[in-house]
């Protein structure tokens, strides 16, 4: 993934969207951030692949930041569908949630998530976490 | 003679008394009859002959002178003899000279004199002939006749007398016999009657009246004595029976009561079961509710927190001092609320999650906690003796220590402080204590501190949710322990909590096969008993050679081997090599005597998992066994 590869954020909470957006800014991340409000919305966006026209880039996302608790289609349901799709299953997914449910954690890892992060309460912590995640995946090679 | 045997005693006695009398009388009667038959005739005959002789002596003169009248007069003298009813004198020619006939006599004719005899009896009576002589010259014959009934009458009279006598004497004998038999028979009858009555009525108060000092008297005495004893025994028995009946009655009453109570209890239990189910369901609902609500509360709270931060960040120039302060206060409140919610989440999670029980080294957990809490350099942790192995969920034990030690750190205001953690052995539980040198807690707050959200500190600048001790209490109690505090303001606080020691195989991993290899038989016996009581299977041997053969024969694969390396007859290195070859999975624990000088050195053999010092308690032994069974990695050490 490069610093221009778009990143898909699946998140229903406005404040958290703002949180991520601000964290991107504060970390001076240049990756375009594509927002989906729930799992189904995210799948719709991905099905338009490789366009992903909501963002400026036409390439598919190099990373998906996924919330668990969402309306219409939650994170786990989204993961299930995503990982069944051979063309999409290679996109790394990082869970970013408030859920400490053991079952959520377990199911997420069963669906091959690349990481599971609890949303930090403090904004400063949030900024730091987002910075670390994105810079890690920027260093990592994408799947062919 | 059966009829004799079957005769009543009364009749027998009568027979005994009367028979001799009767026999005597009958004999007498017989002899009398015989005598009469043969004696009286002779007497009569002699009488008549004497009379005839006397008469004929006088009659001779009359005959000579033919004085018939005189002869008749003389003959009349025979009337004095009542037997004679006829007398006559015949002359030599057989002519009647004179005669006497008793008036009323039916005598007919004088019979002819038989030749050669002067008297005879016939059916007519006694006939007596006597020659009449005078001076040697026969002149005639005197004839006397006695009536046959004469002697017969006599005879009858005699017989009658005898019969009368017989009757009288029999009567007397009977009376006497009756009297005597009463003397003998009455007491016996009374005895028999008493026995029958007693047999029928069971009335042992009956007594037989004693009638004499003879053997029967003794018998009566004995009989009465026997009755008295029976009565005594019977009354004793009756008393006993009464007592027993009383007891039985009480028992039955108690039983009834118990049955009733059981019934009630069963009913109550049923109700309780329903209530419990209801309660459990409600509790689960409540926990779920608490969890879901607090979880859902967290999201908006995070939002508020973020928004506050952005306001402070982005609009710092626009806000005056007051506005900045308010926003800071808002952020603090948000943080505290977050801590509360986090507390509720933790608390409700405690009831939901299952526990992962294992043998945990509490010493290690405590050290880990102290390190994590990152205490100031001036704070000292004192552990006077190594903490024991406990059967607990490691994460929960961690949380308990974290909260207690954390509390201690938090409430120590002076820069220097000491936290002392130690334990005591209380029956079937360990009691841990965490003591600090902090501010202490007033006694009136001792209960409050364990209630949810009851922090005693002012809220200012404090992130404590006040849930820590509540959480600890819940963990401790969920594990079957108790928690209490001992504290005074200014004197620091000591928190005590208990951890149950698993005693049976039920609470632990279960039965373990243990083999004891020790030359000390007393110790082996003791340990065998101890381990068997804990539910483990135990075999033992004094030497390895013996042990090998036992292990080869029995279908017994030891999981744990207790070995005293200090007193082995064989080379310990050799034994261990063979052991590890034969049973590669066996856990070897060295049991060294307290005074064993080289015990610890021997226990450093790599095959030996741990050492334990003799003698040891059941709890320690079991803890060691369970520990060795749970985590065969690393060395086990029993702490005293």
XYZ file of C-alpha atoms in Angstrom:
784
model
C 0.000 0.000 0.000
C 1.206 3.419 -0.792
C 0.393 6.761 0.736
C -2.092 7.364 -2.066
C -4.000 4.078 -1.833
C -7.524 4.783 -0.626
C -8.643 3.508 2.741
C -12.254 2.428 3.332
C -13.760 3.403 6.678
C -16.971 1.535 7.558
C -18.474 3.549 10.418
C -21.956 4.791 11.293
C -21.025 7.250 14.061
C -20.465 10.800 12.798
C -18.146 11.698 15.639
C -16.018 8.644 14.972
C -15.897 9.473 11.261
C -14.756 12.921 12.324
C -12.327 11.306 14.755
C -10.721 9.297 11.973
C -10.735 12.174 9.538
C -9.048 14.456 12.086
C -6.602 11.703 12.999
C -5.673 11.429 9.317
C -5.117 15.154 9.198
C -3.121 15.269 12.410
C -0.973 12.366 11.245
C -0.609 14.079 7.852
C -1.835 10.982 6.088
C -2.459 11.528 2.426
C -4.455 8.385 1.700
C -7.924 9.191 0.441
C -10.515 8.156 3.052
C -13.681 6.579 1.674
C -16.604 6.431 4.093
C -19.322 3.808 4.186
C -22.075 4.114 6.833
C -22.727 0.383 7.230
C -21.711 -3.009 5.857
C -24.123 -3.024 2.931
C -23.042 0.453 1.909
C -19.428 -0.711 1.984
C -20.235 -3.727 -0.192
C -21.996 -1.490 -2.681
C -18.916 0.705 -2.869
C -16.653 -2.283 -3.279
C -18.805 -3.822 -5.997
C -18.130 -0.734 -8.118
C -14.508 -1.733 -7.886
C -12.130 -0.927 -9.262
C -13.629 2.525 -9.481
C -14.475 3.305 -5.836
C -15.700 6.565 -7.189
C -16.633 8.195 -3.951
C -12.960 8.776 -3.442
C -10.819 10.493 -5.985
C -8.752 7.376 -6.690
C -10.011 4.690 -8.971
C -8.037 1.905 -7.303
C -9.449 -0.500 -4.779
C -8.843 0.226 -1.053
C -5.596 -0.968 0.443
C -7.130 -1.223 3.914
C -10.576 -1.399 5.453
C -11.196 0.134 8.906
C -14.296 -1.628 10.206
C -16.682 -0.885 13.045
C -18.686 -3.821 14.473
C -21.895 -2.323 15.812
C -23.696 -0.755 12.847
C -27.246 -0.611 11.516
C -28.476 -2.516 8.435
C -25.384 -4.745 8.194
C -22.958 -5.020 11.055
C -19.217 -5.569 10.864
C -19.268 -9.348 11.307
C -21.877 -9.833 8.590
C -19.852 -7.590 6.327
C -16.702 -9.608 7.059
C -18.473 -12.873 6.248
C -19.546 -11.629 2.847
C -16.245 -9.965 2.126
C -14.097 -12.976 2.865
C -16.306 -15.190 0.680
C -15.580 -12.974 -2.268
C -12.315 -14.134 -3.935
C -11.526 -10.754 -5.457
C -12.079 -8.837 -2.190
C -10.884 -11.273 0.416
C -7.274 -10.168 0.109
C -7.987 -6.621 1.323
C -6.722 -6.393 4.880
C -9.422 -5.494 7.407
C -8.665 -3.831 10.744
C -11.484 -3.765 13.279
C -11.909 -0.499 15.104
C -14.673 -0.847 17.645
C -15.907 -0.182 21.168
C -17.011 -3.812 21.553
C -15.087 -5.800 24.110
C -17.337 -8.827 23.583
C -15.257 -11.937 23.477
C -17.509 -13.341 20.770
C -16.956 -10.320 18.535
C -13.221 -10.624 18.940
C -13.257 -14.311 18.224
C -15.506 -14.065 15.170
C -13.449 -11.237 13.776
C -10.255 -13.236 13.920
C -12.063 -16.253 12.526
C -12.774 -14.082 9.517
C -9.126 -13.263 9.095
C -9.037 -9.683 10.309
C -5.540 -8.180 10.372
C -6.071 -6.457 13.715
C -8.605 -5.661 16.399
C -8.435 -2.241 18.092
C -10.625 -0.802 20.794
C -11.483 2.813 20.043
C -9.540 4.869 22.562
C -11.663 7.155 24.688
C -9.215 10.035 24.584
C -8.923 11.824 21.277
C -5.128 11.997 21.544
C -4.952 8.229 21.926
C -7.261 7.847 18.949
C -4.971 9.942 16.790
C -1.989 7.847 17.836
C -3.735 4.531 17.129
C -4.866 5.609 13.653
C -1.373 6.877 12.895
C 0.210 3.573 13.852
C -2.278 1.460 11.909
C -2.053 3.419 8.702
C 1.720 3.777 8.787
C 2.045 0.022 9.368
C -0.077 -0.804 6.340
C 1.660 1.843 4.284
C 4.875 -0.062 4.872
C 3.257 -3.390 4.076
C 3.019 -4.785 0.553
C -0.465 -5.343 -0.787
C -1.758 -8.656 -2.042
C -1.271 -9.101 -5.782
C -52.631 -100.149 83.450
C -53.173 -96.983 81.484
C -56.497 -96.456 83.129
C -54.554 -96.262 86.379
C -52.211 -93.673 84.975
C -55.117 -91.678 83.613
C -56.971 -91.702 86.880
C -57.122 -88.341 88.515
C -54.735 -87.730 91.330
C -57.659 -87.562 93.692
C -58.823 -91.028 92.672
C -55.328 -92.391 92.823
C -54.901 -91.100 96.319
C -58.280 -92.517 97.256
C -57.311 -95.803 95.741
C -54.048 -95.825 97.647
C -55.740 -95.143 100.936
C -58.777 -97.369 100.471
C -57.353 -100.400 98.693
C -55.408 -101.812 101.681
C -58.418 -101.402 103.937
C -60.657 -103.034 101.435
C -58.246 -105.882 100.870
C -57.852 -106.366 104.653
C -61.582 -106.351 105.136
C -62.213 -108.721 102.286
C -59.583 -111.078 103.635
C -61.241 -110.875 107.030
C -64.603 -111.568 105.488
C -63.207 -114.512 103.643
C -61.572 -115.906 106.697
C -64.736 -115.362 108.678
C -66.825 -117.144 106.137
C -64.384 -119.990 106.057
C -64.317 -120.160 109.797
C -68.045 -120.012 110.006
C -68.427 -122.656 107.427
C -66.123 -125.030 109.079
C -65.773 -123.782 112.644
C -69.321 -123.151 113.697
C -70.580 -126.593 112.673
C -67.876 -128.236 114.731
C -68.761 -126.097 117.717
C -72.465 -126.841 117.327
C -71.805 -130.500 116.926
C -69.610 -130.482 120.030
C -72.237 -128.570 121.954
C -74.940 -130.995 120.996
C -72.720 -134.011 121.731
C -71.894 -132.592 125.170
C -75.585 -131.991 125.769
C -76.374 -135.490 124.476
C -73.690 -137.029 126.707
C -74.959 -135.219 129.778
C -78.560 -136.054 129.003
C -77.942 -139.708 128.235
C -76.108 -140.053 131.549
C -79.290 -139.056 133.357
C -81.714 -140.613 131.034
C -80.399 -144.123 131.670
C -82.148 -144.222 135.073
C -85.391 -143.047 133.673
C -85.271 -145.610 130.960
C -84.526 -148.386 133.370
C -87.447 -147.432 135.424
C -89.552 -146.438 132.539
C -90.126 -143.083 134.007
C -91.280 -141.597 130.755
C -92.533 -138.378 132.195
C -89.334 -137.668 133.972
C -87.540 -138.455 130.744
C -89.757 -135.983 128.990
C -89.125 -133.353 131.602
C -85.442 -133.835 131.246
C -85.721 -133.571 127.526
C -87.610 -130.357 127.944
C -84.452 -128.940 129.501
C -82.943 -128.983 126.043
C -85.193 -126.097 125.184
C -82.575 -123.952 126.869
C -80.510 -124.553 123.760
C -82.337 -122.612 121.093
C -80.742 -124.733 118.355
C -82.459 -127.874 119.482
C -85.982 -128.195 118.218
C -86.487 -131.873 118.827
C -85.181 -134.400 121.279
C -86.283 -137.968 121.894
C -85.315 -141.134 123.645
C -85.549 -144.463 121.883
C -85.339 -147.807 123.653
C -83.275 -150.660 122.492
C -86.021 -151.703 120.197
C -86.105 -148.351 118.611
C -89.454 -147.531 120.231
C -90.004 -143.991 121.227
C -89.732 -143.700 124.954
C -90.239 -139.983 125.343
C -89.781 -136.952 123.259
C -89.573 -133.176 123.290
C -90.740 -131.074 120.506
C -90.152 -127.366 120.539
C -93.394 -125.676 119.899
C -93.704 -124.677 116.243
C -91.125 -127.202 115.121
C -91.841 -128.976 111.888
C -89.612 -131.910 112.693
C -91.036 -135.067 111.058
C -89.371 -138.348 111.826
C -86.269 -139.584 113.555
C -83.903 -140.837 110.946
C -82.082 -144.149 111.220
C -78.832 -143.936 112.962
C -76.018 -144.340 110.516
C -73.594 -147.092 111.322
C -70.370 -146.027 112.881
C -71.255 -142.364 113.470
C -73.216 -140.633 116.168
C -73.763 -137.369 114.406
C -74.114 -135.930 110.936
C -75.330 -132.902 109.084
C -77.825 -132.998 106.358
C -80.180 -130.599 104.791
C -82.589 -130.980 107.720
C -80.007 -129.996 110.194
C -77.753 -131.700 112.710
C -78.564 -135.124 113.872
C -76.930 -136.385 117.059
C -77.305 -139.902 118.415
C -75.961 -140.908 121.776
C -76.326 -144.327 123.459
C -78.029 -144.365 126.789
C -76.446 -146.754 129.309
C -76.963 -147.619 132.823
C -74.297 -149.498 134.726
C -72.717 -150.510 131.500
C -75.946 -151.933 130.090
C -77.231 -150.269 126.893
C -80.793 -149.186 127.362
C -81.521 -147.066 124.339
C -80.501 -144.084 122.283
C -80.831 -140.345 122.794
C -81.555 -138.408 119.659
C -81.115 -134.649 119.355
C -81.937 -132.586 116.357
C -80.838 -129.026 115.696
C -82.472 -126.952 113.051
C -80.370 -126.268 110.084
C -81.140 -122.574 110.256
C -79.790 -122.364 113.686
C -76.144 -122.162 112.809
C -76.974 -120.639 109.522
C -78.654 -117.823 111.339
C -75.662 -117.432 113.485
C -73.580 -117.596 110.449
C -75.642 -114.906 108.774
C -75.529 -112.778 111.825
C -71.802 -113.086 111.840
C -71.689 -112.307 108.168
C -73.943 -109.345 108.582
C -71.733 -108.083 111.358
C -68.715 -108.573 109.190
C -70.364 -106.761 106.280
C -71.472 -104.006 108.600
C -67.924 -103.823 109.906
C -66.692 -103.890 106.400
C -68.942 -101.034 105.434
C -68.123 -99.038 108.523
C -64.401 -99.544 108.181
C -64.566 -98.762 104.478
C -66.445 -95.645 105.302
C -63.886 -94.710 107.911
C -61.116 -95.541 105.457
C -62.814 -93.410 102.867
C -63.220 -90.525 105.231
C -59.675 -90.802 106.296
C -58.518 -91.167 102.743
C -60.614 -88.213 101.819
C -59.058 -86.207 104.603
C -55.539 -87.319 103.702
C -56.026 -86.870 100.010
C -57.320 -83.405 100.725
C -54.137 -82.672 102.619
C -52.066 -83.784 99.658
C -54.393 -83.096 96.858
C -55.616 -79.623 97.777
C -52.247 -77.884 97.593
C -51.492 -79.659 94.325
C -54.909 -78.752 92.956
C -54.367 -75.225 94.086
C -50.963 -75.186 92.392
C -52.427 -76.660 89.253
C -55.381 -74.265 89.415
C -53.087 -71.318 89.983
C -50.895 -72.385 87.080
C -53.954 -72.754 84.829
C -55.335 -69.383 85.915
C -51.988 -67.719 85.348
C -51.649 -69.369 81.984
C -55.084 -68.075 81.091
C -55.013 -64.611 82.650
C -51.300 -63.880 82.916
C -51.980 -62.602 86.411
C -48.723 -63.223 88.241
C -49.951 -61.551 91.406
C -51.781 -64.763 92.290
C -50.423 -66.654 95.351
C -51.100 -70.200 96.563
C -51.969 -70.537 100.265
C -49.551 -72.775 102.104
C -51.226 -75.461 104.207
C -48.392 -77.206 105.935
C -44.654 -77.297 106.381
C -44.154 -80.515 104.452
C -42.654 -80.975 101.031
C -45.804 -79.613 99.446
C -45.434 -76.541 101.624
C -41.928 -76.151 100.252
C -43.271 -76.653 96.760
C -45.886 -73.970 97.347
C -43.194 -71.669 98.729
C -41.027 -72.276 95.688
C -43.979 -71.832 93.403
C -44.887 -68.551 95.077
C -41.271 -67.427 94.941
C -41.191 -68.289 91.282
C -44.363 -66.300 90.749
C -42.884 -63.373 92.659
C -39.800 -63.392 90.487
C -41.810 -63.731 87.316
C -43.996 -60.887 88.499
C -40.946 -58.783 89.243
C -39.488 -59.544 85.872
C -42.774 -58.993 84.210
C -43.219 -55.638 85.873
C -39.640 -54.755 84.985
C -40.385 -55.881 81.471
C -43.603 -53.913 81.505
C -41.750 -50.853 82.651
C -39.196 -51.433 79.937
C -41.962 -51.958 77.409
C -43.652 -48.808 78.619
C -40.411 -46.905 78.312
C -39.886 -48.363 74.864
C -43.433 -47.695 73.882
C -42.937 -44.174 75.079
C -39.777 -43.885 73.066
C -41.436 -45.481 70.104
C -44.310 -43.127 70.445
C -41.963 -40.198 70.627
C -40.063 -41.564 67.671
C -43.225 -41.965 65.702
C -44.280 -38.479 66.621
C -40.851 -37.171 65.679
C -41.003 -39.167 62.474
C -44.398 -37.774 61.645
C -43.142 -34.332 62.362
C -40.112 -35.006 60.228
C -42.234 -36.349 57.399
C -44.353 -33.279 57.641
C -41.294 -31.101 57.634
C -39.836 -33.011 54.709
C -43.059 -32.524 52.861
C -42.984 -28.862 53.623
C -39.361 -28.659 52.687
C -39.896 -30.446 49.421
C -42.686 -28.029 48.725
C -40.561 -25.114 49.810
C -37.689 -26.436 47.739
C -39.930 -26.664 44.755
C -41.024 -23.100 45.314
C -37.455 -22.129 45.974
C -36.408 -23.836 42.764
C -38.972 -21.850 40.827
C -37.941 -18.678 42.605
C -34.289 -19.439 42.030
C -34.848 -20.063 38.369
C -36.786 -16.843 38.185
C -34.067 -15.058 40.090
C -31.344 -16.514 37.908
C -33.221 -15.522 34.803
C -33.794 -12.028 36.169
C -30.204 -11.793 37.264
C -29.024 -12.837 33.827
C -31.415 -10.370 32.263
C -30.168 -7.659 34.559
C -26.570 -8.474 33.761
C -27.277 -8.491 30.077
C -29.164 -5.282 30.508
C -26.314 -3.693 32.445
C -23.881 -4.874 29.848
C -25.843 -3.725 26.827
C -26.805 -0.400 28.408
C -23.300 0.419 29.540
C -21.926 -0.665 26.212
C -24.376 1.539 24.355
C -23.709 4.405 26.753
C -20.030 4.222 25.990
C -20.347 5.204 22.329
C -22.099 8.574 22.837
C -19.830 9.266 25.768
C -16.816 8.775 23.568
C -18.411 11.174 21.154
C -18.901 13.795 23.855
C -15.310 13.315 24.931
C -14.015 13.744 21.389
C -16.204 16.748 20.725
C -15.051 18.411 23.968
C -11.462 17.836 22.990
C -12.014 19.336 19.545
C -13.762 22.356 21.034
C -10.840 22.914 23.348
C -8.360 22.376 20.546
C -10.007 24.261 17.701
C -11.642 27.113 19.587
C -9.120 27.859 22.322
C -8.648 31.408 21.041
C -12.379 32.086 20.968
C -13.057 30.783 24.492
C -12.305 32.861 27.543
C -10.791 31.390 30.689
C -14.170 30.448 32.115
C -15.222 28.703 28.888
C -11.964 26.725 28.821
C -12.491 25.724 32.488
C -16.025 24.537 31.787
C -14.855 22.464 28.878
C -12.121 20.946 31.037
C -14.709 20.113 33.717
C -16.939 18.567 31.043
C -14.030 16.428 29.899
C -13.288 15.310 33.474
C -16.891 14.378 34.076
C -16.919 12.448 30.804
C -13.828 10.591 31.838
C -15.326 9.697 35.199
C -18.538 8.546 33.621
C -16.504 6.423 31.306
C -14.768 4.880 34.308
C -18.160 4.127 35.853
C -19.429 2.494 32.730
C -16.229 0.509 32.415
C -16.745 -0.616 36.034
C -20.291 -1.733 35.370
C -19.107 -3.588 32.300
C -16.405 -5.375 34.268
C -18.817 -6.170 37.068
C -21.475 -7.574 34.782
C -18.879 -9.467 32.777
C -17.860 -11.245 35.996
C -21.229 -12.900 36.222
C -21.285 -13.799 32.543
C -17.877 -15.214 31.845
C -16.968 -18.742 32.875
C -13.965 -19.276 35.115
C -10.854 -21.005 33.975
C -9.673 -22.735 37.142
C -6.076 -23.866 37.508
C -3.305 -24.075 40.048
C -1.877 -20.571 40.252
C 1.254 -19.413 42.008
C -0.139 -16.461 43.927
C 3.367 -15.190 44.644
C 4.037 -14.835 40.952
C 0.693 -13.134 40.349
C 1.324 -10.629 43.115
C 4.770 -9.767 41.761
C 3.335 -9.289 38.291
C 0.605 -7.007 39.634
C 3.020 -4.884 41.619
C 5.174 -4.414 38.561
C 2.199 -3.484 36.342
C 0.962 -0.893 38.834
C 4.261 0.896 38.408
C 4.536 2.081 42.008
C 6.819 4.958 43.065
C 10.300 3.981 44.123
C 9.514 4.816 47.736
C 6.776 2.184 47.948
C 7.914 -1.181 49.240
C 6.193 -4.525 48.782
C 6.884 -6.899 51.661
C 6.066 -10.588 51.385
C 7.317 -12.253 54.601
C 6.899 -15.791 53.287
C 6.357 -17.082 49.760
C 2.666 -17.168 48.881
C 1.064 -20.565 48.244
C -0.303 -22.233 45.147
C -4.032 -21.669 44.863
C -6.760 -23.123 42.712
C -8.162 -20.045 40.955
C -8.814 -18.312 37.650
C -5.510 -16.554 37.152
C -7.070 -13.454 35.584
C -9.414 -13.046 38.520
C -6.652 -13.464 41.067
C -4.754 -10.852 39.125
C -7.732 -8.525 39.332
C -8.093 -9.089 43.086
C -4.469 -8.240 43.780
C -4.567 -5.408 41.287
C -7.458 -3.731 43.053
C -6.248 -4.365 46.601
C -2.637 -3.391 45.964
C -3.790 -0.542 43.711
C -6.067 0.719 46.476
C -3.229 0.504 48.961
C -0.986 2.517 46.666
C -3.707 5.049 45.994
C -4.515 5.623 49.636
C -0.943 6.026 50.781
C -0.429 9.769 50.802
C 2.984 9.975 52.401
C 5.821 9.449 49.903
C 7.113 6.411 51.766
C 4.945 3.404 52.394
C 4.906 -0.334 52.798
C 2.445 -2.856 51.457
C 2.639 -6.176 53.271
C 1.061 -9.225 51.669
C 0.988 -12.475 53.572
C -1.320 -15.413 54.327
C -2.402 -17.830 57.032
C -3.846 -21.312 56.796
C -7.418 -21.406 58.098
C -8.901 -24.902 58.056
C -9.652 -25.571 54.417
C -8.833 -22.102 53.123
C -5.958 -19.698 52.744
C -6.535 -16.266 54.185
C -4.519 -13.615 52.379
C -3.960 -10.190 53.860
C -2.958 -6.993 52.081
C -1.825 -4.389 54.567
C -0.919 -0.789 53.784
C 0.435 2.145 55.760
C -2.078 4.525 54.199
C -4.762 6.850 55.511
C -7.004 4.126 56.810
C -10.786 3.901 56.834
C -13.148 4.862 59.658
C -15.079 1.829 60.963
C -18.442 3.311 59.933
C -17.316 3.104 56.301
C -16.137 -0.509 56.428
C -19.344 -1.850 54.922
C -19.771 0.988 52.467
C -16.492 0.482 50.693
C -17.606 -2.849 49.266
C -20.762 -1.371 47.770
C -20.821 -0.317 44.161
C -19.689 3.268 43.343
C -18.753 4.099 46.921
C -15.425 5.804 46.691
C -14.513 7.573 49.893
C -12.280 10.098 48.208
C -13.578 13.388 46.850
C -14.231 13.313 43.144
C -11.775 16.023 42.247
C -9.156 14.779 39.852
C -9.835 11.188 40.609
C -10.489 8.507 38.053
C -11.483 5.862 40.616
C -14.853 4.502 39.655
C -15.391 3.078 43.128
C -16.088 -0.279 41.637
C -12.732 -1.885 42.483
C -13.615 -3.326 45.889
C -17.075 -4.320 44.720
C -15.424 -6.222 41.926
C -12.959 -7.848 44.332
C -15.785 -8.846 46.661
C -17.688 -10.386 43.798
C -14.671 -12.335 42.565
C -13.760 -13.566 46.048
C -17.315 -14.598 46.822
C -17.823 -16.228 43.446
C -14.828 -18.400 44.333
C -16.332 -19.411 47.675
C -14.299 -16.971 49.784
C -14.993 -13.988 52.009
C -13.499 -10.521 52.246
C -13.265 -8.079 55.159
C -11.321 -5.039 56.148
C -9.582 -4.088 59.371
C -8.683 -0.415 59.522
C -8.566 2.778 61.616
C -8.043 6.280 60.295
C -4.348 7.047 60.291
C -3.309 3.489 61.005
C -3.509 2.017 57.553
C -5.832 -0.713 56.318
C -5.629 -4.462 56.106
C -7.844 -6.319 53.651
C -8.359 -10.025 54.295
C -9.748 -12.417 51.726
C -10.002 -16.192 51.716
C -9.337 -18.705 48.981
C -10.740 -22.204 49.504
C -8.303 -25.090 49.297
C -9.646 -27.853 47.083
C -9.912 -30.950 49.238
C -11.390 -33.669 47.116
C -10.913 -34.918 43.619
C -14.321 -33.420 42.781
C -12.998 -29.902 42.887
C -9.753 -30.724 41.176
C -8.592 -32.557 38.146
C -9.595 -35.855 39.718
C -7.988 -39.052 40.793
C -4.258 -39.348 40.351
C -2.281 -42.584 40.384
C 0.544 -42.176 42.844
C 3.434 -44.519 43.483
C 5.415 -44.112 46.689
C 9.003 -45.297 46.745
C 10.291 -44.944 50.273
C 12.061 -47.307 52.694
C 10.283 -45.652 55.637
C 7.192 -47.786 56.084
C 5.539 -45.482 58.624
C 5.767 -42.620 56.238
C 4.484 -44.761 53.368
C 1.497 -45.886 55.409
C 0.739 -42.341 56.472
C 0.987 -40.941 52.973
C -1.014 -43.786 51.461
C -3.842 -43.100 53.864
C -3.644 -39.396 53.282
C -3.715 -39.710 49.509
C -6.422 -42.371 49.516
C -8.558 -40.047 51.604
C -8.097 -37.417 48.940
C -9.421 -39.909 46.410
C -6.174 -40.856 44.729
C -4.982 -44.345 43.819
C -1.854 -45.304 45.694
C 0.711 -48.118 45.434
C 3.990 -48.293 47.273
C 7.284 -50.131 47.629
C 10.312 -49.865 49.870
C 12.925 -50.401 47.148
C 13.049 -49.813 43.414
C 13.685 -53.501 42.725
C 10.465 -54.315 44.568
C 8.688 -51.350 43.029
C 9.637 -52.462 39.530
C 8.084 -55.879 40.033
C 4.915 -54.366 41.542
C 4.581 -51.945 38.672
C 5.219 -54.715 36.165
C 2.475 -56.918 37.632
C -0.235 -54.431 38.487
C -2.184 -52.596 35.841
C -1.083 -49.383 37.446
C 0.567 -46.619 35.477
C 1.764 -44.045 37.968
C 1.175 -40.431 37.083
C 3.073 -39.144 40.062
C 5.957 -40.809 41.868
C 6.815 -39.742 45.392
C 10.409 -40.642 46.126
C 12.632 -40.176 49.119
C 16.070 -39.936 47.481
C 17.919 -39.697 50.772
C 17.245 -43.199 52.014
C 17.229 -45.258 48.861
C 19.138 -48.511 49.077
C 19.858 -48.370 45.336
C 21.844 -45.744 43.470
C 19.483 -42.832 42.971
C 20.853 -41.936 39.552
C 20.290 -45.478 38.332
C 16.766 -45.582 39.751
C 15.830 -42.316 38.081
C 17.218 -43.452 34.720
C 15.225 -46.678 34.848
C 12.139 -44.840 36.028
C 12.250 -42.328 33.201
C 12.745 -45.125 30.692
C 9.818 -47.146 32.046
C 7.450 -44.239 32.647
C 8.471 -41.257 30.530
C 5.428 -39.212 31.541
C 5.629 -39.763 35.274
C 6.013 -36.711 37.476
C 8.676 -37.370 40.098
C 8.508 -35.439 43.317
C 11.247 -35.814 45.898
C 9.999 -36.061 49.453
C 12.908 -35.125 51.659
C 13.020 -35.280 55.419
C 13.315 -31.903 57.127
C 16.737 -32.928 58.407
C 17.844 -34.478 55.119
C 21.290 -33.000 54.652
C 21.645 -33.773 50.954
C 17.957 -33.880 50.037
C 17.955 -30.615 48.138
C 21.126 -31.508 46.313
C 19.540 -34.748 45.141
C 16.389 -32.949 44.155
C 18.362 -31.070 41.562
C 18.302 -34.134 39.316
C 16.571 -32.998 36.148
C 14.084 -35.855 36.335
C 12.787 -34.622 39.670
C 10.088 -32.052 39.135
C 9.932 -30.683 42.654
C 10.683 -31.243 46.276
C 8.454 -31.395 49.267
C 9.547 -31.513 52.882
C 8.290 -34.272 55.165
C 5.991 -34.368 56.967
C 3.225 -32.670 55.049
C -0.486 -32.039 55.344
C -3.169 -33.393 53.057
C -3.778 -29.949 51.582
C -0.156 -29.414 50.742
C 0.149 -32.874 49.245
C -2.968 -32.404 47.171
C -1.924 -28.945 46.045
C 1.406 -30.387 44.917
C -0.243 -33.267 43.122
C -2.785 -31.067 41.413
C -0.104 -28.575 40.474
C 2.065 -31.304 39.025
C -0.950 -32.655 37.197
C -1.976 -29.303 35.798
C 1.285 -27.840 34.719
C 4.138 -30.266 34.476
C 6.315 -27.447 33.249
C 8.673 -25.891 35.722
C 9.498 -26.963 39.215
C 6.975 -27.257 41.971
C 7.989 -26.112 45.372
C 5.962 -26.532 48.499
C 6.200 -23.616 50.831
C 5.815 -23.995 54.533
